[in-house]
Amino acid sequence: MHELIDHPCVQHKLAIIRDVETKHKRFRELATEITQFLCYEALKNIKVREVTVQTPLAEALCKKIDTDLVVVPILRAGVGMLEGILELVPTARVGFVGLYRDEETKLPVSYYDRLPLQTKNGTCIIIDPMLATGGSTNAAIDLLKKSGATDIVVICIVTCPEGLALVEKVHPDVPVYTAAIDDHLDDNKYIVPGLGDAGDRLFGTSH
Ligand code: PRP
Ligand code: URA
């Protein structure tokens, strides 16, 4: 299952983040802002409990989030979405999964992971700006499932039909929330039109 967040406020920011002229400072700000919109949608069905709150006038029946949230950025580019999500859900725990794509095979290579114990009973939110072939996302989902996670969602900024199809085939129980489903992957397995190398653009390592 996937959901495209086509809201004009998200699409406006997406137009700017894609722009080759957008430098790393603005790129990071936009990644934060877009992530907040995506996260807002992705968490719409999480468990809540009813609480009674005393307002200055009367008691109000309210709702509070009632689940352990574990945010899992895929290193390195996923870190660029972390601030945005933590502003929305500041009590979330954070686990890290280190993966990079091998330049030749384009397959994910795992180099680090550190997950909190709460992955088992909580809701895990994988964040990575790019879901290209889907290999890195699938590897992160595999790792989380191995750690006992049963409730996982993925938030990415840009994806493409090939990557989405792979994730949905291998992990049909994991929904993907995205701001864009682009046209295709090029010969280097980059998303076209995409936004280029997300990690480089976030951290200013491209030029
Ligand atoms: C990018 C991106 C994803 C992955 C997507 O990371 O942030 O993790 O590629 O590609 P896939 O869907 O084909 O697996 P990259 O390997 O460039 O590492 P980085 O974040 O360290 O720059
Ligand atoms: N990684 C990126 O940063 N961008 C892509 O388009 C594909 C993989």
Short mmCIF file of C-alpha atoms and ligand atoms in Angstrom, two decimals:
data_model
loop_
_atom_site.label_atom_id
_atom_site.label_comp_id
_atom_site.label_asym_id
_atom_site.label_seq_id
_atom_site.Cartn_x
_atom_site.Cartn_y
_atom_site.Cartn_z
CA MET A 1 0.00 0.00 0.00
CA HIS A 2 1.24 3.48 -0.74
CA GLU A 3 -0.14 6.96 -0.40
CA LEU A 4 0.91 9.95 -2.46
CA ILE A 5 0.59 13.18 -0.51
CA ASP A 6 -0.50 15.52 -3.28
CA HIS A 7 -1.34 18.52 -1.09
CA PRO A 8 -0.42 21.87 -2.72
CA CYS A 9 1.69 22.89 0.32
CA VAL A 10 3.78 19.73 -0.05
CA GLN A 11 4.00 19.94 -3.83
CA HIS A 12 5.11 23.59 -3.64
CA LYS A 13 8.00 22.67 -1.34
CA LEU A 14 8.82 19.66 -3.52
CA ALA A 15 9.20 21.96 -6.54
CA ILE A 16 11.82 23.98 -4.64
CA ILE A 17 13.72 21.04 -3.16
CA ARG A 18 14.03 19.45 -6.63
CA ASP A 19 15.52 22.63 -8.12
CA VAL A 20 19.20 22.18 -8.93
CA GLU A 21 19.78 25.77 -7.71
CA THR A 22 18.58 24.97 -4.16
CA LYS A 23 21.64 24.86 -1.88
CA HIS A 24 22.16 22.61 1.12
CA LYS A 25 20.86 25.01 3.82
CA ARG A 26 17.50 25.50 2.09
CA PHE A 27 17.46 21.86 0.99
CA ARG A 28 17.72 20.77 4.65
CA GLU A 29 14.96 23.18 5.71
CA LEU A 30 12.68 21.88 2.98
CA ALA A 31 13.42 18.24 3.85
CA THR A 32 12.34 19.05 7.42
CA GLU A 33 9.18 20.84 6.31
CA ILE A 34 8.11 18.16 3.80
CA THR A 35 8.79 15.41 6.33
CA GLN A 36 6.41 17.02 8.80
CA PHE A 37 3.56 16.96 6.29
CA LEU A 38 4.29 13.35 5.34
CA CYS A 39 4.60 12.26 8.95
CA TYR A 40 1.30 13.96 9.79
CA GLU A 41 -0.41 11.75 7.20
CA ALA A 42 1.54 8.59 7.98
CA LEU A 43 0.61 8.68 11.66
CA LYS A 44 -3.08 9.34 11.17
CA ASN A 45 -4.04 5.84 12.34
CA ILE A 46 -1.74 5.36 15.32
CA LYS A 47 -3.19 4.26 18.63
CA VAL A 48 -4.57 6.95 20.92
CA ARG A 49 -6.12 6.83 24.39
CA GLU A 50 -8.87 9.03 25.70
CA VAL A 51 -7.92 11.43 28.48
CA THR A 52 -9.87 14.01 30.40
CA VAL A 53 -8.35 17.48 30.56
CA GLN A 54 -9.53 20.32 32.75
CA THR A 55 -9.81 23.49 30.67
CA PRO A 56 -10.43 26.85 32.40
CA LEU A 57 -14.15 26.24 31.76
CA ALA A 58 -14.87 22.53 32.01
CA GLU A 59 -13.56 19.00 31.53
CA ALA A 60 -12.75 18.10 27.92
CA LEU A 61 -12.53 14.57 26.59
CA CYS A 62 -9.28 14.51 24.61
CA LYS A 63 -6.96 12.03 22.89
CA LYS A 64 -3.26 11.41 23.41
CA ILE A 65 -0.87 9.26 21.43
CA ASP A 66 -0.68 5.85 23.09
CA THR A 67 2.06 3.98 21.29
CA ASP A 68 5.83 3.84 21.44
CA LEU A 69 7.08 5.55 18.30
CA VAL A 70 10.46 4.54 16.96
CA VAL A 71 11.89 6.64 14.14
CA VAL A 72 14.53 4.88 12.05
CA PRO A 73 16.55 7.05 9.66
CA ILE A 74 18.50 5.14 7.02
CA LEU A 75 22.01 6.64 7.17
CA ARG A 76 23.04 8.91 5.87
CA ALA A 77 20.30 10.81 3.97
CA GLY A 78 17.54 9.73 6.36
CA VAL A 79 19.12 11.92 9.03
CA GLY A 80 17.95 14.91 6.99
CA MET A 81 14.35 14.01 7.83
CA LEU A 82 14.89 13.34 11.53
CA GLU A 83 14.53 16.87 12.87
CA GLY A 84 11.17 17.32 11.14
CA ILE A 85 9.67 14.17 12.54
CA LEU A 86 10.97 14.77 16.07
CA GLU A 87 9.42 18.24 16.09
CA LEU A 88 6.08 16.54 15.50
CA VAL A 89 6.55 13.60 17.89
CA PRO A 90 9.27 14.73 20.33
CA THR A 91 9.01 11.67 22.59
CA ALA A 92 9.80 9.21 19.79
CA ARG A 93 12.82 6.97 20.23
CA VAL A 94 15.40 6.84 17.44
CA GLY A 95 17.10 3.81 15.93
CA PHE A 96 19.71 3.97 13.19
CA VAL A 97 20.29 1.72 10.20
CA GLY A 98 23.45 2.31 8.17
CA LEU A 99 23.17 1.33 4.51
CA TYR A 100 24.82 2.51 1.34
CA ARG A 101 24.34 1.40 -2.24
CA ASP A 102 27.26 -0.44 -3.76
CA GLU A 103 28.36 1.65 -6.75
CA GLU A 104 28.59 -1.35 -9.07
CA THR A 105 25.70 -3.61 -8.05
CA LYS A 106 23.43 -0.83 -6.67
CA LEU A 107 22.56 -3.28 -3.90
CA PRO A 108 22.43 -2.05 -0.30
CA VAL A 109 25.44 -2.71 1.90
CA SER A 110 24.77 -2.74 5.62
CA TYR A 111 27.40 -1.13 7.88
CA TYR A 112 25.63 -0.19 11.11
CA ASP A 113 22.49 -0.68 13.16
CA ARG A 114 21.40 0.36 16.61
CA LEU A 115 17.72 -0.08 17.40
CA PRO A 116 15.84 0.57 20.64
CA LEU A 117 14.06 -2.41 22.27
CA GLN A 118 10.69 -0.71 21.74
CA THR A 119 10.64 -1.69 18.05
CA LYS A 120 8.76 -4.84 19.17
CA ASN A 121 5.55 -3.30 20.47
CA GLY A 122 5.70 0.19 19.01
CA THR A 123 5.20 1.76 15.61
CA CYS A 124 8.42 2.02 13.59
CA ILE A 125 8.77 4.81 11.06
CA ILE A 126 11.55 4.33 8.50
CA ILE A 127 12.69 7.62 6.99
CA ASP A 128 14.79 8.06 3.86
CA PRO A 129 14.31 10.82 1.26
CA MET A 130 14.80 8.43 -1.69
CA LEU A 131 13.17 5.08 -2.36
CA ALA A 132 14.81 4.20 -5.70
CA THR A 133 15.21 0.48 -6.45
CA GLY A 134 13.68 -0.22 -3.04
CA GLY A 135 16.66 -2.32 -1.98
CA SER A 136 17.68 -0.09 0.94
CA THR A 137 14.13 0.27 2.23
CA ASN A 138 13.57 -3.49 2.04
CA ALA A 139 16.85 -4.13 3.87
CA ALA A 140 15.79 -1.74 6.65
CA ILE A 141 12.35 -3.38 6.90
CA ASP A 142 14.00 -6.84 7.04
CA LEU A 143 16.20 -5.69 9.90
CA LEU A 144 13.29 -4.21 11.83
CA LYS A 145 11.17 -7.32 11.34
CA LYS A 146 14.09 -9.45 12.58
CA SER A 147 14.19 -7.29 15.70
CA GLY A 148 10.51 -8.14 16.30
CA ALA A 149 8.80 -5.10 14.77
CA THR A 150 5.33 -5.78 13.44
CA ASP A 151 4.01 -2.27 12.79
CA ILE A 152 6.22 -0.45 10.28
CA VAL A 153 5.60 2.52 7.99
CA VAL A 154 7.96 4.11 5.47
CA ILE A 155 8.16 7.82 4.74
CA CYS A 156 10.13 8.99 1.71
CA ILE A 157 10.16 12.25 -0.20
CA VAL A 158 10.55 10.84 -3.72
CA THR A 159 10.02 7.36 -5.11
CA CYS A 160 9.33 5.68 -8.47
CA PRO A 161 7.14 2.81 -9.73
CA GLU A 162 10.00 0.23 -9.74
CA GLY A 163 10.97 0.80 -6.10
CA LEU A 164 7.41 0.97 -4.84
CA ALA A 165 6.53 -2.27 -6.64
CA LEU A 166 9.47 -4.10 -5.04
CA VAL A 167 8.68 -2.93 -1.50
CA GLU A 168 4.99 -3.73 -1.94
CA LYS A 169 5.83 -7.19 -3.30
CA VAL A 170 8.24 -8.14 -0.52
CA HIS A 171 6.54 -6.31 2.35
CA PRO A 172 2.86 -5.84 1.46
CA ASP A 173 2.10 -5.09 5.12
CA VAL A 174 4.28 -1.95 5.16
CA PRO A 175 2.67 1.25 3.85
CA VAL A 176 4.78 3.85 2.06
CA TYR A 177 3.96 7.57 2.31
CA THR A 178 5.58 9.80 -0.28
CA ALA A 179 5.40 13.26 -1.82
CA ALA A 180 6.22 12.03 -5.35
CA ILE A 181 6.10 8.94 -7.54
CA ASP A 182 8.47 9.88 -10.33
CA ASP A 183 8.82 8.51 -13.83
CA HIS A 184 11.60 5.94 -13.83
CA LEU A 185 15.12 4.94 -12.76
CA ASP A 186 18.04 5.80 -15.03
CA ASP A 187 20.96 3.46 -15.86
CA ASN A 188 22.63 4.45 -12.56
CA LYS A 189 19.43 3.62 -10.68
CA TYR A 190 18.79 7.28 -9.92
CA ILE A 191 15.22 8.48 -9.82
CA VAL A 192 14.25 10.63 -12.84
CA PRO A 193 13.48 13.48 -12.57
CA GLY A 194 14.11 12.99 -8.82
CA LEU A 195 16.26 15.47 -6.98
CA GLY A 196 19.72 14.01 -7.49
CA ASP A 197 21.83 12.55 -4.69
CA ALA A 198 19.84 13.36 -1.58
CA GLY A 199 22.72 12.78 0.86
CA ASP A 200 25.08 15.04 -1.07
CA ARG A 201 22.48 17.77 -1.43
CA LEU A 202 21.53 17.62 2.25
CA PHE A 203 25.04 17.70 3.59
CA GLY A 204 26.75 19.83 0.96
CA THR A 205 29.13 17.13 -0.22
CA SER A 206 28.38 17.43 -3.93
CA HIS A 207 30.26 20.64 -4.77
C1 PRP B 1 20.47 6.66 -1.08
C2 PRP B 1 19.14 6.96 -0.42
C3 PRP B 1 18.63 5.59 -0.06
C4 PRP B 1 19.12 4.75 -1.21
C5 PRP B 1 17.98 4.54 -2.16
O1 PRP B 1 21.44 6.43 -0.15
O2 PRP B 1 19.25 7.84 0.67
O3 PRP B 1 19.13 5.10 1.17
O4 PRP B 1 20.17 5.50 -1.86
O5 PRP B 1 18.34 3.68 -3.15
P1 PRP B 1 17.68 2.24 -3.33
O6 PRP B 1 16.21 2.38 -3.13
O7 PRP B 1 18.05 1.90 -4.73
O8 PRP B 1 18.30 1.29 -2.36
P2 PRP B 1 22.97 6.25 -0.58
O9 PRP B 1 23.27 4.82 -0.88
O10 PRP B 1 23.29 7.24 -1.64
O11 PRP B 1 23.75 6.57 0.76
P3 PRP B 1 23.88 7.94 1.58
O12 PRP B 1 22.53 8.19 2.23
O13 PRP B 1 24.92 7.58 2.59
O14 PRP B 1 24.28 9.05 0.66
N1 URA B 2 19.91 7.82 -4.09
C1 URA B 2 19.72 9.14 -4.24
O1 URA B 2 20.19 9.95 -3.41
N2 URA B 2 18.99 9.57 -5.29
C2 URA B 2 18.47 8.73 -6.18
O2 URA B 2 17.81 9.18 -7.12
C3 URA B 2 18.70 7.34 -6.02
C4 URA B 2 19.41 6.91 -4.96
#
